[in-house]
XYZ file of C-alpha atoms in Angstrom:
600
model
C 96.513 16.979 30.656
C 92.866 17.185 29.400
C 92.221 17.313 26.016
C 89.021 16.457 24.319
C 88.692 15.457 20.400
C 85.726 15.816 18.394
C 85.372 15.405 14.343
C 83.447 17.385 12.548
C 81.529 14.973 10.094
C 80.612 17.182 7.783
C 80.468 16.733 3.955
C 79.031 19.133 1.392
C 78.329 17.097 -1.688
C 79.118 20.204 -4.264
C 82.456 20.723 -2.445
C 84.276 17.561 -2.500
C 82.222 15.498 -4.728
C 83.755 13.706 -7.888
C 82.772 11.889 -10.627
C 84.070 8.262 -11.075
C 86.810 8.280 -13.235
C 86.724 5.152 -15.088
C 89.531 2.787 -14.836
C 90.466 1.709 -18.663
C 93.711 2.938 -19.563
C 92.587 5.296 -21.960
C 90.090 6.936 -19.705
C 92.297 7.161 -16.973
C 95.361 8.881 -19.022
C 92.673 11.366 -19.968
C 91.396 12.040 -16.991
C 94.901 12.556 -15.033
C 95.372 14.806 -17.875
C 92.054 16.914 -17.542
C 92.420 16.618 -13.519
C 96.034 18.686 -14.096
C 93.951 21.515 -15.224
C 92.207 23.653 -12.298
C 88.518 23.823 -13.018
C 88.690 27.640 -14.547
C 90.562 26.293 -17.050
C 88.279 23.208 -18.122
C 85.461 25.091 -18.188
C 87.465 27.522 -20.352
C 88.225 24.296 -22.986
C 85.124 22.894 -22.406
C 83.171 26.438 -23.447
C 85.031 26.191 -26.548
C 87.425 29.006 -25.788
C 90.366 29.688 -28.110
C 91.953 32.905 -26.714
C 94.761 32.857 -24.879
C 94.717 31.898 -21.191
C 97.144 33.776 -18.720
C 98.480 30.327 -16.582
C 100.679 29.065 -13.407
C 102.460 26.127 -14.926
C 103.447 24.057 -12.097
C 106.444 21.384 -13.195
C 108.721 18.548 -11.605
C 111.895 20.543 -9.906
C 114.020 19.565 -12.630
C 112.176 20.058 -15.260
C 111.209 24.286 -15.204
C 114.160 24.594 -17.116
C 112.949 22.648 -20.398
C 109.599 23.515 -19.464
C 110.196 26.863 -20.323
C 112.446 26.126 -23.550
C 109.308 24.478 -24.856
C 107.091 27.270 -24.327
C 109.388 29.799 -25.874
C 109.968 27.495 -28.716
C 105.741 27.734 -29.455
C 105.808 30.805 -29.459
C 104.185 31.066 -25.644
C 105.469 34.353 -23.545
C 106.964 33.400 -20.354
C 105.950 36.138 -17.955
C 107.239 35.298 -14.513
C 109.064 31.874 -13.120
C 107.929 30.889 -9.618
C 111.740 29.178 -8.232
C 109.809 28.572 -4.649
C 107.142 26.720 -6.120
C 108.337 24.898 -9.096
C 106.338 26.999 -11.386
C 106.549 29.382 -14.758
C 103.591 31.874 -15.371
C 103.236 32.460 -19.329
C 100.047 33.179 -21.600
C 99.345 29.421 -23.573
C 96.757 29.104 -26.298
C 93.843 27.817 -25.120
C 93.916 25.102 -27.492
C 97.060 24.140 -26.045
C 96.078 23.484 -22.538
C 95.338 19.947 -22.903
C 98.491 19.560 -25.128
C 100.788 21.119 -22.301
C 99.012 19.299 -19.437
C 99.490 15.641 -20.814
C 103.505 16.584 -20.765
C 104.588 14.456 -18.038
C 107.300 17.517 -16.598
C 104.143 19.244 -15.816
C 102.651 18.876 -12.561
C 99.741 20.879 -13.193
C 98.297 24.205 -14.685
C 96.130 27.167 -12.706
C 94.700 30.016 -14.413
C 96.994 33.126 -12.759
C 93.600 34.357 -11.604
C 92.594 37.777 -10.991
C 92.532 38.939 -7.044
C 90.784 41.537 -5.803
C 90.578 43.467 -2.355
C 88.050 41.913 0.349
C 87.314 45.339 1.711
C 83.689 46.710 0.663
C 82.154 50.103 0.520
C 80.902 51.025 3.773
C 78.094 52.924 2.769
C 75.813 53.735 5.844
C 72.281 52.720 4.721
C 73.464 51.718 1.507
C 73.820 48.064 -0.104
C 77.013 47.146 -2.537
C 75.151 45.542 -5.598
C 76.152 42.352 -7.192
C 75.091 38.612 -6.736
C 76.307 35.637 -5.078
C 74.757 32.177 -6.642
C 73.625 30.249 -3.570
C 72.525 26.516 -4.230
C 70.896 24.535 -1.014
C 72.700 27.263 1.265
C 76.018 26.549 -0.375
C 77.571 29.360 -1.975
C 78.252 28.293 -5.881
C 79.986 30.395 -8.511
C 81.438 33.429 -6.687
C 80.202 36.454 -8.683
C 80.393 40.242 -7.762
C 79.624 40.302 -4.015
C 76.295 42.237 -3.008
C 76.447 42.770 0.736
C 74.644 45.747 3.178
C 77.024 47.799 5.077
C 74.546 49.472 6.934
C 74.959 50.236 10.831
C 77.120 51.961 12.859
C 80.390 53.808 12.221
C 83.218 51.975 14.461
C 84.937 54.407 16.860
C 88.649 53.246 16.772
C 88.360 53.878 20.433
C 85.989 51.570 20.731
C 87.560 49.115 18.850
C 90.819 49.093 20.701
C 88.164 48.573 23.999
C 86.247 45.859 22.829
C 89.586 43.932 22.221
C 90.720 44.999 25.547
C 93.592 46.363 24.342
C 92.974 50.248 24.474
C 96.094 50.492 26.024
C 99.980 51.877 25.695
C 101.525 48.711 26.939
C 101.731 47.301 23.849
C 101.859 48.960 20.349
C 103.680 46.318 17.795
C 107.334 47.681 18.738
C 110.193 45.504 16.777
C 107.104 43.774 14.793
C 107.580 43.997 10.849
C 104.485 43.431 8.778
C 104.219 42.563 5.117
C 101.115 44.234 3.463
C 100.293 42.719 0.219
C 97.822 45.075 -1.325
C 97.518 48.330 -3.638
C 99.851 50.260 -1.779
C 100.291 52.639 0.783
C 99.620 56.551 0.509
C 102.442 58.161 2.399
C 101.909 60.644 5.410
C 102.599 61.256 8.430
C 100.372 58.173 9.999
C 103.494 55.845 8.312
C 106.063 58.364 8.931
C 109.402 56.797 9.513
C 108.095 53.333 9.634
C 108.053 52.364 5.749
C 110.654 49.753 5.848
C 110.988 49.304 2.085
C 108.196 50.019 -0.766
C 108.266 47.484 -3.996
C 106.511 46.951 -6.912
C 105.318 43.977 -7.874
C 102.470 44.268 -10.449
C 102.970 42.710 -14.361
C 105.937 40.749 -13.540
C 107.744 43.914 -11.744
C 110.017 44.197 -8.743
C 110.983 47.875 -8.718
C 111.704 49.529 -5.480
C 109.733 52.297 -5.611
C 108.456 55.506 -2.972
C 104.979 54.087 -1.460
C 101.821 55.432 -3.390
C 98.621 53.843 -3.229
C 96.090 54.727 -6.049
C 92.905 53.023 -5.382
C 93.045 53.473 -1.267
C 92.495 49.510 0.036
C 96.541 48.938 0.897
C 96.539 51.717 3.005
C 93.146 51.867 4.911
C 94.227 48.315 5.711
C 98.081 49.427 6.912
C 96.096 52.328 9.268
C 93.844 49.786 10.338
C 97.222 47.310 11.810
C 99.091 50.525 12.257
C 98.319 53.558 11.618
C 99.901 56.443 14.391
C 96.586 58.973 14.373
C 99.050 61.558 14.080
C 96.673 63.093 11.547
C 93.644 63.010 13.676
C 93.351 65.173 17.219
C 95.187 63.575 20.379
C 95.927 60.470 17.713
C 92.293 59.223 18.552
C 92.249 57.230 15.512
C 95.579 55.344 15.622
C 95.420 51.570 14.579
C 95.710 48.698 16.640
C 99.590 48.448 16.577
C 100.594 51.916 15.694
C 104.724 51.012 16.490
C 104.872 48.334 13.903
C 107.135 48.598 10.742
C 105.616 48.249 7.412
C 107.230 46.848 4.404
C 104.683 47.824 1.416
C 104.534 45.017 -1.531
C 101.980 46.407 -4.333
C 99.991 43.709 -6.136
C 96.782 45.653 -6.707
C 96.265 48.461 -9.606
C 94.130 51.508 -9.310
C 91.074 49.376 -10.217
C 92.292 47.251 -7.068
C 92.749 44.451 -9.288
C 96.131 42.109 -9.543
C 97.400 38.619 -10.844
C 97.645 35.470 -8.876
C 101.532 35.464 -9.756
C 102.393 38.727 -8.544
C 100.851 38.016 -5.190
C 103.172 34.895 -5.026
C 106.675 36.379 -5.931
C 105.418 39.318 -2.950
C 105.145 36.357 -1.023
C 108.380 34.556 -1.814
C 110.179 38.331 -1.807
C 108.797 38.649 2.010
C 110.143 35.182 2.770
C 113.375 36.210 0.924
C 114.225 39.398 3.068
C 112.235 38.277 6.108
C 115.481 38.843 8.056
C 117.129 41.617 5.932
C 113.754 43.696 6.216
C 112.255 42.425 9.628
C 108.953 40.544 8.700
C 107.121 38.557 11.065
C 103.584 38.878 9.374
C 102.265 39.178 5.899
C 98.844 40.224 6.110
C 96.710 39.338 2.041
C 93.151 41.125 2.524
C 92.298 39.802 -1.014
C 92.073 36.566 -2.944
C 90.288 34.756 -5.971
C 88.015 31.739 -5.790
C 89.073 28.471 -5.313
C 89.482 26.815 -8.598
C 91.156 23.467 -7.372
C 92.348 21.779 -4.326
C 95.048 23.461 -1.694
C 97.617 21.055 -2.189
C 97.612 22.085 -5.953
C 96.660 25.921 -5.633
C 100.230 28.083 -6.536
C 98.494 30.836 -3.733
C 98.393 28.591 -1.281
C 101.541 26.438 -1.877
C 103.149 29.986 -1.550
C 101.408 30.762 1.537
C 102.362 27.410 3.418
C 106.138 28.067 2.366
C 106.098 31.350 4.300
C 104.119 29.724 6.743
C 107.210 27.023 6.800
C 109.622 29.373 6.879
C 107.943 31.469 10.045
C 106.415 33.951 8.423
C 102.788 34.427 10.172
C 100.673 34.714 6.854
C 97.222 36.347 7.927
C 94.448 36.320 5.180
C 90.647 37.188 4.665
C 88.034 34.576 4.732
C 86.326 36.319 2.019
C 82.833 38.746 1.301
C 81.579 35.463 -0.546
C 78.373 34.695 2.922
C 75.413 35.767 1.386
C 73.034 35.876 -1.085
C 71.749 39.807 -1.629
C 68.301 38.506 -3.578
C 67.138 35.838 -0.894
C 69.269 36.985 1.778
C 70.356 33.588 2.657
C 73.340 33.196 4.245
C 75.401 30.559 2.104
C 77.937 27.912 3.182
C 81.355 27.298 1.020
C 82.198 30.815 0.263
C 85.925 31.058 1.534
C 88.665 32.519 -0.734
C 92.085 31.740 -1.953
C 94.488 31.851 0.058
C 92.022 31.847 2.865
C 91.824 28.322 2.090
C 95.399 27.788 3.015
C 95.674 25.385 6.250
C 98.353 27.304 7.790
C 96.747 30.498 6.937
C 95.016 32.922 9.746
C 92.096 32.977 8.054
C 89.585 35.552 9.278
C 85.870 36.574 8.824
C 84.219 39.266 10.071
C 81.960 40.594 12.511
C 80.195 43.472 13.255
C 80.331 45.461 16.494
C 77.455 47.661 16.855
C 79.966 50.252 18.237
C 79.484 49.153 21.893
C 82.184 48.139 23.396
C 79.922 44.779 25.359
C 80.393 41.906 22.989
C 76.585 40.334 23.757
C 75.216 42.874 20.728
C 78.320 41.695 18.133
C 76.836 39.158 15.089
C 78.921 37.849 12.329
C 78.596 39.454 9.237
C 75.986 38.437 6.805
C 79.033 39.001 3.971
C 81.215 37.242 5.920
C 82.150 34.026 4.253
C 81.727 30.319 5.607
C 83.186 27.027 5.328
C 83.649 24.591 4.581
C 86.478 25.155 1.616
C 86.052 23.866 -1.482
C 87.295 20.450 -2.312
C 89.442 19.683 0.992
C 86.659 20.558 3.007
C 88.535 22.210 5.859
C 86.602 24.513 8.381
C 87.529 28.012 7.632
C 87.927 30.834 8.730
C 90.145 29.833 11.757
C 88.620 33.131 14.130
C 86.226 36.332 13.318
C 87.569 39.583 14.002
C 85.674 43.082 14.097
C 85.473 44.463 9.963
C 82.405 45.518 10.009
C 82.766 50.020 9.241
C 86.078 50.600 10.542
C 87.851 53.938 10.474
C 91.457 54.166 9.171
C 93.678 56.140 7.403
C 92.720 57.156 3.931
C 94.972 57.384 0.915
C 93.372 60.560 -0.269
C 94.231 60.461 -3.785
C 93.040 57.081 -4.034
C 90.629 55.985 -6.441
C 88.121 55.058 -3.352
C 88.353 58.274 -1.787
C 88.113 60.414 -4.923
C 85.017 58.526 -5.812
C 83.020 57.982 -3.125
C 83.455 61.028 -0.692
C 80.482 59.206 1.349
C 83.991 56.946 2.292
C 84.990 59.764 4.184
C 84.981 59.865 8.294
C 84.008 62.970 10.652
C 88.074 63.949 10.018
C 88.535 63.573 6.359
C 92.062 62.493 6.550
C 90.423 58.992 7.216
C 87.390 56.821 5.760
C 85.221 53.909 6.531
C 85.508 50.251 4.639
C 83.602 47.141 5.531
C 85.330 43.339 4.833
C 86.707 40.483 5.717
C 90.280 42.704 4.484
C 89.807 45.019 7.665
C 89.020 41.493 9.922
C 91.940 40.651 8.618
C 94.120 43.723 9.354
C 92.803 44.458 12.982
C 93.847 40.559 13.137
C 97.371 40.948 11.824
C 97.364 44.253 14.592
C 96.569 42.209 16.889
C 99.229 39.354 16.398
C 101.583 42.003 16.406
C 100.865 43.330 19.800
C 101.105 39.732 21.054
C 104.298 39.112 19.865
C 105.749 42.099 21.296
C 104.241 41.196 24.576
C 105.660 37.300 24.392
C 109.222 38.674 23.238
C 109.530 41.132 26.414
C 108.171 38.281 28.744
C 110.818 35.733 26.816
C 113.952 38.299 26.929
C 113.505 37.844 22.756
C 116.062 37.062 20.529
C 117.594 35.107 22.812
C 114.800 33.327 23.171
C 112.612 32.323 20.130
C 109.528 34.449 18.862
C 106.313 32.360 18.922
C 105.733 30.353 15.298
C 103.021 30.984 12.882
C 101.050 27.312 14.648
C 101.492 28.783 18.240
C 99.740 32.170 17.180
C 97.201 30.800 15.670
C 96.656 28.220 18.726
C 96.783 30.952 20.750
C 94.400 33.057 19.185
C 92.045 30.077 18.597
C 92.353 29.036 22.511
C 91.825 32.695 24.211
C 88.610 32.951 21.465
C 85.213 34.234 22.388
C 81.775 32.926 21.999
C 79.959 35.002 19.428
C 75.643 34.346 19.625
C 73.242 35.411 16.519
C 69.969 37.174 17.267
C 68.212 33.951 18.387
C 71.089 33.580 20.899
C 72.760 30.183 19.228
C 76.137 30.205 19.085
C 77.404 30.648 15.753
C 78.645 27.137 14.386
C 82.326 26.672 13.917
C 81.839 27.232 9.974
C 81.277 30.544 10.636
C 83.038 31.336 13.660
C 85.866 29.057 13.270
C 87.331 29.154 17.356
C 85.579 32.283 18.370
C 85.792 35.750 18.207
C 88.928 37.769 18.260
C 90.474 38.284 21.779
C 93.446 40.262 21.439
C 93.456 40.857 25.569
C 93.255 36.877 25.996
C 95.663 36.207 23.203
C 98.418 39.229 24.797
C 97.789 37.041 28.833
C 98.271 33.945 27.204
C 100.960 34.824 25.004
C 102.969 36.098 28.112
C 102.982 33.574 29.661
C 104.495 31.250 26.923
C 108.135 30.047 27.333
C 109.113 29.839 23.988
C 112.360 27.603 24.604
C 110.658 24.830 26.817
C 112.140 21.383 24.843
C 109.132 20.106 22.905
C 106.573 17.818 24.657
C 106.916 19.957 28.075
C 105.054 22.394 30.144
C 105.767 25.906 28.378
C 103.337 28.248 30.325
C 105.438 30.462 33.303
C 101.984 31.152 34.733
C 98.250 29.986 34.443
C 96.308 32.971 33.004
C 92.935 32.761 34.506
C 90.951 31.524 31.038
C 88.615 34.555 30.976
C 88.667 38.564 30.177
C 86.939 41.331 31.260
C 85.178 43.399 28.483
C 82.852 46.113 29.034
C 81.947 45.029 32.333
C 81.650 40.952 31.866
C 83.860 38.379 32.524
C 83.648 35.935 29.124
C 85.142 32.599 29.315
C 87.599 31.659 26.272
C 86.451 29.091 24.451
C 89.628 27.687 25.143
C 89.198 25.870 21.113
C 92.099 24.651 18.728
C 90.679 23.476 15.355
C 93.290 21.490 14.059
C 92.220 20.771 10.120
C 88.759 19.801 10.491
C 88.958 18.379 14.145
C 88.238 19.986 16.822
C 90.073 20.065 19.962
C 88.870 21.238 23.091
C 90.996 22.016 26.608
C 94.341 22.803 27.767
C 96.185 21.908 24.794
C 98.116 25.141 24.743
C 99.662 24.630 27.990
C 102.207 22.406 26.353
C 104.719 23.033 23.495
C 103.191 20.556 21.085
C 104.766 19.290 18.247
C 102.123 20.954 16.328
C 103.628 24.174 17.066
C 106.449 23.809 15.049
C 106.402 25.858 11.844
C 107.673 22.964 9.583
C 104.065 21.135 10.394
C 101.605 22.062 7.914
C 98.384 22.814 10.214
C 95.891 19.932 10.579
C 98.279 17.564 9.129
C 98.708 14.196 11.425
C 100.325 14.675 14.769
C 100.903 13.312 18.078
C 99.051 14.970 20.729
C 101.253 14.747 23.781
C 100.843 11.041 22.955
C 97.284 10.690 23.720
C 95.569 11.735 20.515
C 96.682 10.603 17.094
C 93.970 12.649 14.287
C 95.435 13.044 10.585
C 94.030 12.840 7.455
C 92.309 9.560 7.419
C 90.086 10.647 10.203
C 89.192 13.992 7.406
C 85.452 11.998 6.199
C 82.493 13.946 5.725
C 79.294 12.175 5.815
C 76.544 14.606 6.378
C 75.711 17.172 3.245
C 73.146 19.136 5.084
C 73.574 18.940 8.946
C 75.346 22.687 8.763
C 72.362 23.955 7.025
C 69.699 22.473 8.816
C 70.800 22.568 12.094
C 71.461 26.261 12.981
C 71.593 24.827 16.551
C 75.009 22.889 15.782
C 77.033 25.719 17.894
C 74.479 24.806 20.761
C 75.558 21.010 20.324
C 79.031 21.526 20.356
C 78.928 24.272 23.123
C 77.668 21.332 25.106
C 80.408 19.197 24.508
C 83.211 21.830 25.764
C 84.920 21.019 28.826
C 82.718 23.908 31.276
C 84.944 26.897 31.966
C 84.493 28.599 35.064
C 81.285 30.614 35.486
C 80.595 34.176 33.776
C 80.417 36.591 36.070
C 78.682 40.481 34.991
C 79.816 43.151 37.048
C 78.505 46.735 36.560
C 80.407 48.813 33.653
């Protein structure tokens, strides 16, 4: 087997860099008690702040319990408890944060942040105003977003081509997805495939008839799956348009939500995934990273579904660049996008060709590396860049910006890492229908959330910016989407070859014809911040398994050991001054077989 390991020494001094904490025993109680605090809420204490702060408690497992009589008996409102998680969400005094977080049954405290949609206006010509504080081509504070959606409206046609999967062969059949969002609009692009419709905004869990009333939830649901039964000869059906939905509202009609209702959507989907059929929960929103993963409530929630074979996909984030200087910024991705077992997906525009040579990531597009663990994010890019889907008409985004609206007015055009995300999640689902036939599923197993995202990662295209550099793997991640590669690969997977063995029935030639090229897959796992180049796919690695939390230590087939230790940083700039880093790397790969161009 030939597999080739390369770190990527990287550090970015804002991201993961400390202050010494002194070692006297009074400095060191107070700073375990100020570093139990997520950084929202010590700048909150440290402004002075005395309202009250709206907070994810996280506590030892047997200590919720009295955790909770304590906060009831000051007087504190306990608004949700998180069972999955060890956690209670309640509103504490400001003034008692420091109070609650030296209580040794208290692992730590998050603010329950606001999340918002990753989906912008796609206004042709126009620019979405707003700011994004850039410092040395790191993106700082994350403020309102300012990115321009300019260029040219995405054909679903030709989006379904340039994926290579414009196609009937596979449409999502027996594939339930999750869609954590505002909603869904009912009609007949959803019609009988609404699974179950709940509630989950302010603490809520009502089973309730889909509505959608500010139009992200279900422009991202026709985007995985719409049917185009509302457009002529269903020319704008989504990606998977077979799939089952099962609609989980987080988002008002502002599109805005709570941390804590986005985790018991989670934990409800990893609940019912068997009573309601999930195999993918696709979040197209998030909140900046206040803290580290291993402490972040979103992302704890996020690897438990993960764990318990759930395929979480989630948006990288609109977080890339800075509208005033028009710098592109490092550092940008979102919670959960920051997850490790998360799909985590940026965007790229297609300039509604179906070729790939003209495609460029978005400038909105966030980059890596995450904040404080420093992992390379997003894990692929996916077209997001003005795609057509079905619009929830009565939606606050439709009502108010009828510029929204496509050629047939039943659907409109958004812009995001949130529709990266949901061709994505459409695109997972068609592979998984593809490896169950090949497998004779259930009696067979259904590929885990690690093998999809291997897969995905593996089958990945090049993607080149207007000097004709490869994009470096903080922006790309593994490539660009390849939902043709991912469906031959995925094929060919035996799902029940005994760990440690050959699992491929065939050898997929590793390239696929789009638009009249052949393009080699990059044939790229990045496992944490290492990457891994060759045929390490072919075998059903341990890594697979969805009880290992991605780019945690592992045996390679016993020839590679790479965990944590190996996770060291040591150049703040080399991302930012070297735009030819793809080009280095690109070098490094194993050479695929040549690129042949035939004529379209």
């Amino acid at each position: 087997m030939s597999t080739r390991v390369r770190s990527l020494c990287l550090v970015v001094a804002v991201v993961v860099g400390f202050a010494t904490i002194e070692t006297t025993t009074t400095a060191a109680s107070a700073a375990r008690k100020h570093l139990r605090l997520d950084t929202s809420l010590r700048a909150a204490i440290e402004s002075g702040a005395h309202d009250a702060q709206r907070v994810i408690i996280r506590v030892r497992p047997d200590a919720r319990a009295a955790v909770r009589r304590s906060l009831a008996a000051h007087g504190d409102a306990v608004l949700a408890e998180h069972e999955s998680i060890d956690a209670i969400t309640a509103v504490v005094g400001a003034d008692e944060l420091e109070a609650l977080a030296s209580d040794d049954a208290v692992v730590g405290i998050s603010q329950d942040a606001v999340v918002r949609p990753h989906g912008l206006l796609g206004l042709v010509g126009g620019v979405v105003g707003g700011v994004v504080n850039v410092v040395g081509n790191v993106v700082g504070i994350l403020l309102p977003n300012g990115a321009d959606t300019s260029g040219p409206v995405v054909a679903p046609a030709v989006l379904r081509q340039t994926l290579g999967v414009d196609s009937t062969s596979w449409a999502g059949r027996g594939v339930g997805v999750a869609v954590i969002d505002s909603g869904l609009e009912m009609s007949s692009e959803f019609s009988n495939r609404i699974t179950a419709s709940y509630d989950f905004r302010n603490g809520a869990s009502l089973s309730i008839a889909p509505t959608d009333e500010y139009g992200h939830g279900t422009h991202v649901a026709g985007t995985i799956g719409g049917s185009g039964a509302l457009s002529y000869n269903a020319a704008y059906h989504g990606l998977a348009p077979k799939v089952k939905f099962v609609v989980l509202k987080v988002l008002d009609g502002t599109g805005a939500g709570f941390t804590s209702d986005v985790i018991r959507a989670i934990d409800f989907a990893v609940a019912n995934k068997s009573a309601l059929g999930i195999d993918i929960i696709n979040l197209s929103l998030g909140h900046p990273i206040y803290e580290p993963a291993a402490t972040d409530p979103l992302v704890q929630a996020v690897e438990r579904a993960t764990r318990a074979g759930v395929i979480v996909v989630a948006a990288a984030g609109n977080y890339g660049k800075n509208p005033t200087t028009g710098a592109t910024g490092y550092g940008g991705i979102t919670s959960p996008g920051n997850a490790p077992s998360a799909i985590t997906v940026g965007a790229v525009k297609i300039q509604n060709t179906v070729p790939r040579d003209d495609d460029r990531i978005a400038d909105y597009s966030s980059a890596g590396p995450t904040w404080y663990d420093a992992f390379v994010k997003p894990d692929v890019v996916s077209p997001g860049h003005n795609i057509i889907a079905a619009a929830a008409k009565k939606g606050y985004l439709y009502q108010t910006y009828p510029q929204l609206k496509a050629d047939d007015a039943d659907y409109m055009l958004l812009s995001g890492t949130s529709m990266a995300t949901a061709v994505t999640t459409g695109s997972i689902a068609l592979l998984l229908e593809a490896n169950r036939s090949a497998n004779g599923y259930p009696a067979r197993p259904s590929l885990t959330p690690n093998a999809v995202k291997a897969i995905l990662q593996h089958t990945a295209l090049s993607i080149h910016d207007d000097a004709g550099l490869e994009y470096d793997p903080l922006r790309e991640g593994a490539g660009s989407l390849n939902a043709n590669g991912a469906i031959d690969l995925g094929r060919a997977v035996d799902t029940s070859a005994p760990t440690g063995t050959l699992w491929l029935t065939s050898s997929p030639s590793p390239w696929t014809k789009i638009g009249g090229d052949y393009l080699s897959w990059n044939q790229t796992v990045i496992w944490g911040s290492t990457v891994i180049w060759g045929s390490t796919v072919t075998v059903n690695q341990p890594a697979w398994a969805s009880t290992v939390i991605w780019g945690s230590q592992v045996s390679w087939s016993n020839t590679v050991i790479w965990g944590s230790s190996n996770l060291v940083w040591t150049d703040p700039q080399s991302w930012v001054r070297r735009r030819s880093a793809g080009r280095v790397l690109a070098a490094a790969r194993p050479q695929p077989a040549p690129s042949t161009r035939t004529a379209s």
